[in-house]
Amino acid sequence: MLTYLIILLDDTSVSFCHADNPRCERRLIPLDVLRQGIRFAMMENLTIQFVYPDYPLPADYASVIESIDHAKIKPTVEAADVWVTDKPFEGEVDVPVVLRITRQELFAQTEEISNLIGHAPRLNIVITDIGAFTDDDFERYRALLADISARVETLTKEGRMPWVSLVTDRMALTKMNNCGAGDSSITLAPNGRFYVCPAFYYEAPEDSIGDLEAGIDIRNRQLYKLEYAPLCRRCDAYQCRRCIWLNRKLTREVNTPSHEQCVVAHLERNASRTLLANIRKANPNFLAETKIEEIDYLDPFEMKREK
Amino acid sequence: MDVDTAKYITFIVTKDCQLACKYCYLVGKNSKERMSWEVAKQAVDYILAHESDMPEEAVVWDFIGGEPFLEIDLIDKVCDYIKIEMYRRNHHWFNSYRFSFSTNGINYHTEKVQQFIKKNSTHLSIGITIDGTQRKHDLNRIWKTPEMERGIMPKPEEERGSYADVVKNIPLWLEQFPDDSTKVTISSADIPYICESVLHLYGLGIHEVNINVVFEDVWKEGDDSLFQEQLMQLADAIIDGGYYRDYACSFFAEHIGKPMDIETENQNWCGAGMMLAVDAAGNFYPCTRFAAYSLRSKKPIIIGNVHDGINKNLLRPFLTLDRFTQSPRKCIECEVASGCAWCQGENYDAAHTETIYERSTAICLMHKARVRANNYYWNKLYRKLELEGLREDYDENHRKSSQTPC
């Protein structure tokens, strides 16, 4: 069910997910398009997430934006509901942080990143080159997750459980919680057209799924739903982003994840399982509804092929 | 060897053909794209070097075109190389292989083709396509003219059918491959000739006729009724003429036309992705139907090439496809779903988006007509056999269609 409308306020709005925004030329969303977008969201009962560029918006935009309940995703921490950054931060931050980072940067800065844990209410780590993971990278990622888990475990035992997407999300989930692009969320771009997600706009602006006048027309819409994803619908790596854009980029199909995405998600799942077991040694009732079974695969594709 | 568990590897050796069949799905045929020896060798080397990626017990090396026997010199050299390399590498496919051809039959009698057949006779299957009676065959299977390559189509009176050039080779083919079948394709214009054509092929001595309607959306209003009528005439002719024991026609199959369970009968019909095709440029495809010359409106799906190998991520959608995910609700709830086929390539070509997960239902009414005629056939045949006390004998000894989904 469609629940969220992401509105890109500018062509240079910050990317908060796996895809980089290649656009560097400013193109502010016209005020009338912004108003129509908000009106559309109100009529469709959608929650709006505004995505900001790195420059201040004209004054008349603020009153329009504030005319509806929303969340602000910003490249600066000031007045943000979610702060997106590509570098480890210093000090304390009082909003959730999205850290976008390549796998090599992640491996090179393991200690710095571990030290961020507990200094923001939530840390979402988004790896921007999942498709490039090699077998060696998987092993390094396994080790990194263990380091992060150790830090989370220490803080949790101190009564200060931090939220770090890579290892804590799965512990708290009892069903899939994925990207939802094309299913629970769509994006309105500055050109007044709708897209499956911002990445689809960055890559192929001609490939829209409707506009404010004609409405939404998502062809083969069912393929964005979990039950139409053969690999994912029985998977229990509930925290997996199941990035629709990466699916299409790496496998050509929006409903089929790549090997790399599956393995990364299962390494996180397994790290969560170990972390949960360790925390429960001291606190047996910790997140009591969560069950994470032991499995002997990292890519459900291999299991499906064997059947 | 068990072809049901074999890996199918298809060499598109040429995109040229002597014929210009009107129903042919190959919209991009041309005389320029011919496979070189270097590309063929690289393909064989790649495939045999990746033994663990292709664990199937047996292999069918399939050569198609266009018309494959236009490239008999290349094919002969490639097949020799395959045999030598399978032996040299001690590959598990050695002695568990078959070379397979689907030909228009025109060059079948030529010296080079015959020499090739003699050399490889123990590991060979060849199907000659003959569409039935002369009027049915010549309706679609016409000779290509030089003007056609420039987009100029001949007037109907100028068309030259190929029946006479094919039928002369049928006796030799049946002498060499008495158990092989022919493949018949039905498009809208062919429907009135189905019954006479199958009987004609039986009369030529062909004991197995594998016959299919095209998957493309070519059907006109009323075609399903005509189709049903033709199949019921054919049913009467096969039963009354006593052909049912020693001859097979794939239109009549006992297990089609039943509802299908969404959990236990959720398999994909088509084998795209489990097979591998390679073209003259050295590109790999999940099946030939995804090569550019097969597609009307979509880009080809290339999953790798002989230099860089196969991108396994691009195969994942093909290998995880199931019936539920690609079928519209009317197909899932269909009371006569079993036996209703689809072609992944045609699904892709006809889809509203760039997906292989949208099943084309262009043959829906034709399948339902087939099911009704099929029910009639089996009810009539079983009653006759029971009255004659021959039901058990029939069950044990009758010839069954060998056709499997591609």
PDB file of N, CA and C in Angstrom, chain B residues 19 23 45-46 52 131 133 141 160 180 184 197 220 263 289 310 346 358 370 384 392:
ATOM      1  N   LEU B  19      14.651 -19.780 -46.640  1.00  0.00           N
ATOM      2  CA  LEU B  19      13.205 -19.540 -46.629  1.00  0.00           C
ATOM      3  C   LEU B  19      12.863 -18.244 -45.884  1.00  0.00           C
ATOM      4  N   TYR B  23       5.383 -17.111 -40.507  1.00  0.00           N
ATOM      5  CA  TYR B  23       5.152 -17.099 -39.054  1.00  0.00           C
ATOM      6  C   TYR B  23       6.445 -17.056 -38.250  1.00  0.00           C
ATOM      7  N   ASP B  45      35.466 -23.536 -25.646  1.00  0.00           N
ATOM      8  CA  ASP B  45      36.497 -23.492 -24.597  1.00  0.00           C
ATOM      9  C   ASP B  45      35.918 -22.968 -23.285  1.00  0.00           C
ATOM     10  N   TYR B  46      35.152 -21.888 -23.379  1.00  0.00           N
ATOM     11  CA  TYR B  46      34.575 -21.318 -22.161  1.00  0.00           C
ATOM     12  C   TYR B  46      33.653 -22.328 -21.474  1.00  0.00           C
ATOM     13  N   SER B  52      32.002 -26.965 -13.557  1.00  0.00           N
ATOM     14  CA  SER B  52      31.247 -26.957 -12.301  1.00  0.00           C
ATOM     15  C   SER B  52      30.007 -26.067 -12.386  1.00  0.00           C
ATOM     16  N   ASP B 131       5.411 -28.871 -42.786  1.00  0.00           N
ATOM     17  CA  ASP B 131       4.233 -28.355 -42.095  1.00  0.00           C
ATOM     18  C   ASP B 131       2.943 -29.110 -42.390  1.00  0.00           C
ATOM     19  N   THR B 133       0.351 -30.795 -45.484  1.00  0.00           N
ATOM     20  CA  THR B 133       0.086 -30.903 -46.926  1.00  0.00           C
ATOM     21  C   THR B 133       0.792 -29.770 -47.666  1.00  0.00           C
ATOM     22  N   ARG B 141       5.679 -21.442 -45.650  1.00  0.00           N
ATOM     23  CA  ARG B 141       7.113 -21.730 -45.800  1.00  0.00           C
ATOM     24  C   ARG B 141       7.539 -21.498 -47.256  1.00  0.00           C
ATOM     25  N   ARG B 160       6.907 -18.579 -53.839  1.00  0.00           N
ATOM     26  CA  ARG B 160       7.242 -19.954 -54.230  1.00  0.00           C
ATOM     27  C   ARG B 160       7.381 -20.801 -52.967  1.00  0.00           C
ATOM     28  N   ASP B 180      12.660 -40.027 -35.231  1.00  0.00           N
ATOM     29  CA  ASP B 180      12.615 -38.582 -34.988  1.00  0.00           C
ATOM     30  C   ASP B 180      11.268 -38.005 -35.412  1.00  0.00           C
ATOM     31  N   VAL B 184       5.558 -28.890 -36.339  1.00  0.00           N
ATOM     32  CA  VAL B 184       4.594 -28.140 -37.149  1.00  0.00           C
ATOM     33  C   VAL B 184       4.163 -26.912 -36.356  1.00  0.00           C
ATOM     34  N   SER B 197      -3.185 -31.987 -42.571  1.00  0.00           N
ATOM     35  CA  SER B 197      -1.717 -31.935 -42.519  1.00  0.00           C
ATOM     36  C   SER B 197      -1.140 -33.012 -41.618  1.00  0.00           C
ATOM     37  N   LYS B 220      -7.279 -14.264 -34.554  1.00  0.00           N
ATOM     38  CA  LYS B 220      -8.449 -13.458 -34.913  1.00  0.00           C
ATOM     39  C   LYS B 220      -9.692 -14.037 -34.229  1.00  0.00           C
ATOM     40  N   GLU B 263       0.993 -24.254  -4.987  1.00  0.00           N
ATOM     41  CA  GLU B 263       2.191 -24.618  -4.222  1.00  0.00           C
ATOM     42  C   GLU B 263       2.984 -25.721  -4.917  1.00  0.00           C
ATOM     43  N   ARG B 289      15.795 -16.918 -28.026  1.00  0.00           N
ATOM     44  CA  ARG B 289      14.672 -15.997 -28.165  1.00  0.00           C
ATOM     45  C   ARG B 289      14.989 -14.612 -27.600  1.00  0.00           C
ATOM     46  N   ILE B 310      29.955 -15.462 -18.114  1.00  0.00           N
ATOM     47  CA  ILE B 310      28.530 -15.246 -17.850  1.00  0.00           C
ATOM     48  C   ILE B 310      28.364 -14.423 -16.578  1.00  0.00           C
ATOM     49  N   GLU B 346       8.855 -14.564 -25.767  1.00  0.00           N
ATOM     50  CA  GLU B 346       7.670 -13.861 -26.243  1.00  0.00           C
ATOM     51  C   GLU B 346       7.039 -13.059 -25.100  1.00  0.00           C
ATOM     52  N   GLU B 358       6.112 -11.074 -16.946  1.00  0.00           N
ATOM     53  CA  GLU B 358       4.730 -10.767 -17.345  1.00  0.00           C
ATOM     54  C   GLU B 358       4.329 -11.777 -18.418  1.00  0.00           C
ATOM     55  N   ARG B 370      -8.176 -26.175 -27.436  1.00  0.00           N
ATOM     56  CA  ARG B 370      -7.404 -27.428 -27.482  1.00  0.00           C
ATOM     57  C   ARG B 370      -7.851 -28.374 -26.374  1.00  0.00           C
ATOM     58  N   LYS B 384     -13.725 -46.477 -26.678  1.00  0.00           N
ATOM     59  CA  LYS B 384     -13.482 -47.465 -27.740  1.00  0.00           C
ATOM     60  C   LYS B 384     -12.567 -48.589 -27.220  1.00  0.00           C
ATOM     61  N   GLU B 392      -5.716 -51.610 -21.383  1.00  0.00           N
ATOM     62  CA  GLU B 392      -4.431 -51.863 -20.722  1.00  0.00           C
ATOM     63  C   GLU B 392      -3.308 -52.010 -21.737  1.00  0.00           C
TER      64      GLU B 392
END
